[in-house]
Amino acid sequence: MKKLAIEFEKGKAPFLGGHSFACNPVGAAIGNLIIDYIKENKIVENSLKMEDVFLDKLKRLHRHEIVGNTRGMGLYLGVEFVSDKETKLPFAKEFNISKKLYEHSNKKTQGSKIFFELDQLNKT
């Protein structure tokens, strides 16, 4: 932060900050701090290490007829829900699978864990 303040104290350039997305030095400083934190704490490297662990656990979901695939990178992972496992045909929009998953997952919670039965979601 001191380096940033020193540059502004030199007065060689006008201060154009103050708007949410235009030349905001506070936002830039915070962004730099976040990048430093990510590097120092090896956040990206750790997420790549955890990828195999998480994907392995997600593979357990393949036993359910509505799970077509699990995939991702690092900890940005996803589950593909399908109406037909063989053809990978997605659910019709009218079925609103995302909303059903959300509503059903909120019924059974325990702290930071979410429980839901995939077989129950396939019932219309």
Short mmCIF file of C-alpha atoms in Angstrom, two decimals, residues 16-25:
data_model
loop_
_atom_site.label_atom_id
_atom_site.label_comp_id
_atom_site.label_asym_id
_atom_site.label_seq_id
_atom_site.Cartn_x
_atom_site.Cartn_y
_atom_site.Cartn_z
CA LEU A 16 -9.08 9.44 -11.61
CA GLY A 17 -10.35 7.02 -8.99
CA GLY A 18 -13.63 7.05 -7.16
CA HIS A 19 -15.85 5.27 -9.65
CA SER A 20 -16.66 1.62 -9.19
CA PHE A 21 -14.90 0.32 -12.29
CA ALA A 22 -12.69 3.21 -13.42
CA CYS A 23 -9.10 3.50 -12.20
CA ASN A 24 -9.99 2.63 -8.63
CA PRO A 25 -6.71 2.30 -6.70
#
